[in-house]
Short mmCIF file of C-alpha atoms in Angstrom, two decimals:
data_model
loop_
_atom_site.label_atom_id
_atom_site.label_comp_id
_atom_site.label_asym_id
_atom_site.label_seq_id
_atom_site.Cartn_x
_atom_site.Cartn_y
_atom_site.Cartn_z
CA MET A 22 -2.38 -38.31 14.63
CA LEU A 23 -5.27 -36.06 13.10
CA LYS A 24 -5.92 -32.61 14.03
CA ASN A 25 -8.53 -29.87 13.60
CA VAL A 26 -6.63 -26.69 13.03
CA LYS A 27 -7.73 -23.14 13.02
CA GLY A 28 -7.45 -19.51 13.17
CA HIS A 29 -8.35 -15.57 12.91
CA VAL A 30 -7.30 -13.56 9.87
CA THR A 31 -7.17 -9.69 10.35
CA TYR A 32 -5.67 -7.09 8.64
CA LEU A 33 -2.87 -4.78 10.67
CA ASP A 34 -6.21 -2.24 12.15
CA GLY A 35 -7.94 -4.85 13.59
CA SER A 36 -10.50 -5.67 11.08
CA ASP A 37 -11.40 -9.06 10.12
CA VAL A 38 -11.10 -10.78 6.76
CA ALA A 39 -13.60 -12.51 5.30
CA LYS A 40 -13.56 -14.84 2.16
CA LEU A 41 -9.93 -15.10 2.45
CA ASN A 42 -8.97 -18.11 0.65
CA ILE A 43 -6.24 -20.37 2.88
CA GLN A 44 -4.18 -23.55 1.54
CA PHE A 45 -2.76 -25.66 4.13
CA LEU A 46 0.78 -28.07 2.44
CA ASN A 47 2.44 -30.80 3.60
CA ILE A 48 6.06 -30.79 2.89
CA THR A 49 6.48 -34.02 3.31
CA THR A 50 3.18 -35.95 1.65
CA LYS A 51 2.76 -32.55 -0.46
CA ARG A 52 -1.05 -33.00 0.49
CA SER A 53 -2.94 -29.60 0.51
CA TYR A 54 -6.18 -28.96 2.61
CA SER A 55 -7.94 -25.62 1.82
CA THR A 56 -10.56 -23.72 3.70
CA THR A 57 -12.01 -20.36 3.70
CA THR A 58 -12.75 -17.32 6.36
CA ASP A 59 -15.93 -16.82 7.37
CA ALA A 60 -17.04 -13.13 7.82
CA SER A 61 -15.34 -12.71 10.82
CA GLY A 62 -12.01 -13.56 9.42
CA ASN A 63 -12.03 -17.56 11.44
CA PHE A 64 -11.23 -20.45 10.15
CA ASN A 65 -11.24 -24.18 10.67
CA VAL A 66 -9.27 -27.28 8.76
CA SER A 67 -10.43 -30.34 9.78
CA ASN A 68 -8.27 -33.99 9.58
CA LEU A 69 -4.71 -32.63 9.37
CA SER A 70 -2.24 -35.27 10.06
CA GLU A 71 0.46 -33.37 12.26
CA GLY A 72 4.04 -32.74 11.29
CA ILE A 73 5.87 -29.13 8.85
CA TYR A 74 2.99 -27.59 6.72
CA GLU A 75 3.59 -24.39 4.50
CA LEU A 76 0.23 -21.91 5.34
CA SER A 77 -0.44 -19.71 2.40
CA THR A 78 -2.81 -17.66 1.03
CA GLN A 79 -4.43 -18.26 -2.50
CA GLY A 80 -5.57 -16.40 -5.12
CA THR A 81 -5.29 -12.88 -3.80
CA SER A 82 -5.15 -9.88 -5.63
CA SER A 83 -1.93 -7.98 -6.42
CA LEU A 84 -3.16 -5.33 -3.86
CA VAL A 85 -1.85 -7.28 -0.95
CA TYR A 86 0.90 -9.50 0.17
CA LYS A 87 0.36 -13.34 -0.19
CA TYR A 88 1.10 -14.42 3.31
CA ILE A 89 2.86 -17.34 3.62
CA ASP A 90 4.26 -19.31 6.39
CA THR A 91 5.94 -22.84 7.65
CA VAL A 92 3.61 -23.98 10.65
CA ASP A 93 4.01 -27.41 12.48
CA VAL A 94 0.94 -28.81 13.71
CA ASN A 95 1.23 -30.91 16.68
CA ILE A 96 -0.48 -31.98 19.80
CA ASN A 97 0.15 -28.55 21.15
CA ASN A 98 -0.01 -26.82 18.35
CA SER A 99 -3.53 -26.36 16.06
CA GLU A 100 -4.27 -22.88 16.11
CA PHE A 101 -2.89 -20.19 13.65
CA ASP A 102 -3.49 -16.68 13.99
CA PHE A 103 -1.67 -14.06 10.92
CA ILE A 104 -2.09 -10.36 9.92
CA PHE A 105 -2.88 -9.53 6.40
CA LYS A 106 -1.23 -7.08 4.69
CA TYR A 107 -1.76 -4.45 1.67
CA ARG A 108 1.13 -3.97 -0.80
CA TYR A 109 0.00 -0.74 -2.37
CA ILE A 110 -1.79 2.61 -1.45
CA ASP A 111 -3.85 2.89 -4.78
CA ASP A 112 -5.16 6.27 -6.04
CA GLN A 113 -8.36 7.39 -5.61
CA ILE A 114 -8.70 10.38 -8.01
CA PHE A 115 -5.43 12.56 -9.58
CA ILE A 116 -5.78 15.48 -11.68
CA ALA A 117 -2.49 16.33 -13.71
CA VAL A 118 -2.66 20.18 -13.85
CA ASN A 119 0.24 20.92 -15.96
CA ASP A 120 4.54 20.15 -15.40
CA ASP A 121 4.60 21.61 -11.82
CA LEU A 122 1.60 21.06 -10.50
CA SER A 123 -1.00 17.53 -9.78
CA PHE A 124 -3.59 16.83 -7.09
CA ILE A 125 -3.57 13.16 -5.67
CA LYS A 126 -5.79 11.85 -3.50
CA PHE A 127 -4.36 8.05 -2.18
CA ASN A 128 -6.86 5.62 -0.90
CA THR A 129 -4.96 5.21 2.54
CA PHE A 130 -8.18 3.92 4.25
CA ASP A 131 -8.75 0.84 1.93
CA THR A 132 -5.36 -0.42 3.07
CA LYS A 133 -7.05 -1.51 6.73
CA ILE A 134 -3.33 -0.10 8.61
CA GLY A 135 -5.50 2.51 10.40
CA SER A 136 -2.93 3.60 13.70
CA ALA A 137 -0.51 0.80 13.28
CA PHE A 138 2.41 3.30 10.95
CA ASP A 139 5.36 1.73 12.98
CA SER A 140 4.71 -1.48 11.79
CA ILE A 141 5.52 0.43 7.86
CA ASN A 142 9.42 1.01 7.07
CA TYR A 143 8.23 2.94 4.60
CA VAL A 144 6.52 3.65 1.39
CA ALA A 145 7.52 4.48 -2.50
CA GLY A 146 6.57 5.29 -5.91
CA TYR A 147 8.19 5.29 -8.69
CA TYR A 148 8.75 6.65 -11.97
CA GLN A 149 11.08 4.30 -14.59
CA GLY A 150 12.61 4.97 -17.96
CA ASP A 151 13.52 8.23 -18.16
CA PHE A 152 16.90 7.83 -20.07
CA ALA A 153 17.07 11.62 -20.70
CA ASN A 154 16.54 12.59 -17.35
CA GLU A 155 13.78 14.90 -17.97
CA TYR A 156 11.30 14.41 -15.34
CA THR A 157 11.37 14.27 -11.46
CA LEU A 158 9.19 13.22 -8.85
CA SER A 159 10.88 15.78 -5.86
CA ALA A 160 7.34 17.77 -4.65
CA GLU A 161 6.28 20.35 -2.10
CA ILE A 162 3.10 18.35 -0.68
CA TYR A 163 0.25 20.97 0.36
CA GLU A 164 -2.61 19.83 1.95
CA ILE A 165 -6.13 20.03 -0.13
CA PRO A 166 -9.11 19.84 2.47
CA ALA A 167 -12.37 17.75 2.16
CA GLY A 168 -14.65 19.15 0.34
CA VAL A 169 -12.86 21.72 -2.57
CA ASN A 170 -13.73 21.18 -6.31
CA TRP A 171 -10.59 19.77 -7.92
CA THR A 172 -11.82 20.24 -11.66
CA GLU A 173 -12.49 23.99 -10.92
CA LEU A 174 -9.21 24.39 -8.83
CA ALA A 175 -7.77 22.76 -11.66
CA GLU A 176 -9.16 25.67 -14.20
CA THR A 177 -7.62 28.22 -12.11
CA ALA A 178 -4.84 27.21 -9.97
CA ASP A 179 -0.91 27.04 -10.94
CA ALA A 180 1.78 26.18 -8.23
CA ASP A 181 1.89 29.85 -6.53
CA TYR A 182 -1.41 30.02 -6.26
CA ILE A 183 -1.57 26.88 -4.73
CA ARG A 184 2.04 28.05 -2.49
CA THR A 185 -0.50 30.88 -1.31
CA ASN A 186 -3.08 29.53 -0.16
CA TYR A 187 -2.86 26.14 0.98
CA THR A 188 -0.97 24.73 3.60
CA LYS A 189 2.33 23.02 2.95
CA LEU A 190 2.98 19.83 4.82
CA ILE A 191 6.17 18.82 3.51
CA THR A 192 8.72 18.57 0.63
CA LEU A 193 10.15 15.11 -0.49
CA GLU A 194 13.55 14.77 -2.44
CA GLU A 195 13.40 11.89 -5.13
CA ILE A 196 16.53 9.62 -5.56
CA PHE A 197 17.64 9.48 -8.88
CA VAL A 198 19.21 6.17 -10.13
CA SER A 199 19.98 4.18 -13.29
CA GLN A 200 16.96 6.18 -15.58
CA SER A 201 14.68 5.46 -12.02
CA HIS A 202 12.98 8.18 -9.92
CA VAL A 203 11.79 7.03 -6.49
CA LEU A 204 9.81 9.11 -4.08
CA ILE A 205 9.97 7.99 -0.43
CA PHE A 206 7.77 8.54 2.64
CA ARG A 207 9.05 7.83 5.96
CA ASP A 208 8.89 9.24 9.41
CA ASP A 209 6.70 12.79 9.02
CA ALA A 210 6.10 12.03 5.49
CA LEU A 211 4.12 8.77 6.70
CA ASN A 212 2.37 10.93 8.91
CA VAL A 213 1.57 13.21 6.32
CA LEU A 214 0.43 10.59 3.92
CA TYR A 215 -1.83 8.91 6.42
CA SER A 216 -3.04 11.49 9.09
CA ASN A 217 -6.47 12.54 7.77
CA PRO A 218 -7.29 9.94 4.52
CA SER A 219 -10.27 12.38 3.80
CA ASN A 220 -7.75 15.15 2.50
CA GLY A 221 -6.10 15.16 -0.71
CA PHE A 222 -2.82 16.65 -1.89
CA ALA A 223 -1.15 19.01 -4.40
CA PHE A 224 2.17 18.06 -5.69
CA VAL A 225 4.15 21.08 -6.33
CA ASN A 226 7.46 20.78 -8.37
CA ALA A 227 10.00 21.06 -6.20
CA ASP A 228 12.14 21.10 -9.19
CA THR A 229 11.21 23.42 -11.78
CA THR A 230 14.70 22.52 -14.59
CA LYS A 231 12.50 19.18 -14.91
CA ILE A 232 8.85 18.08 -15.59
CA LEU A 233 6.85 16.67 -12.68
CA LYS A 234 5.43 13.28 -12.39
CA LEU A 235 3.14 11.65 -9.62
CA PRO A 236 4.80 8.47 -8.66
CA CYS A 237 3.63 5.10 -9.88
CA ILE A 238 4.20 1.52 -9.56
CA ASP A 239 4.69 -0.28 -13.12
CA ARG A 240 7.52 0.27 -15.99
CA GLN A 241 4.65 1.85 -17.90
CA ASN A 242 4.15 4.84 -15.64
CA ASN A 243 0.69 4.80 -15.68
CA ASP A 244 -0.81 3.06 -12.30
CA ILE A 245 -0.46 5.83 -10.04
CA ALA A 246 -0.26 4.49 -6.29
CA LEU A 247 2.78 3.87 -3.68
CA GLU A 248 4.00 0.45 -2.39
CA ILE A 249 4.10 -0.09 1.59
CA TYR A 250 7.23 -1.81 2.80
CA TYR A 251 6.93 -3.46 6.51
CA LYS A 252 9.16 -3.73 8.82
#
């Protein structure tokens, strides 16, 4: 029996995912059926035979997780809603002031998580290939309120100035394993990261025997961002 299949795709904050390419691949026949979500995140596929399908998103960017699932299309099961999740929190702006101080604003708003923090296990960033162990991600994190001119601040501020004049939010200690540094945001640190997306942060070196670096997601250590790990 042929079925018309439909569904609705949203982000974690409940907003709709438009223009998303979706494929149903029949596990047995290997025949595929493709469609695209409309402006409201809805999709429809006509004339699917009953059976087991691989449902997946196609052609997605590296910023998001590819969705893939196995679904059973039958007379009682023809509607498949799912949540589309961002993989990375990109940086919006950053300034490396000196070896002990950096400014950064993460673009948390565009990850479409909203207040659904409980769906996140942790968020992490990396610095890799430090064979001499001369760098660190360990940092005291201070809030830079919206409206502050970062360029002017970078010309005059040092670590002590930030400690004296700005609000400390949290201190994070890195994990160093096999020449790779890892900085993990979980629990209270997640709330700091997501609580006010209009604000930025000052990262102040918490290990002054080493050079402060900002967390990255690539082996070349030039793509400053954080990776989201969901529960």
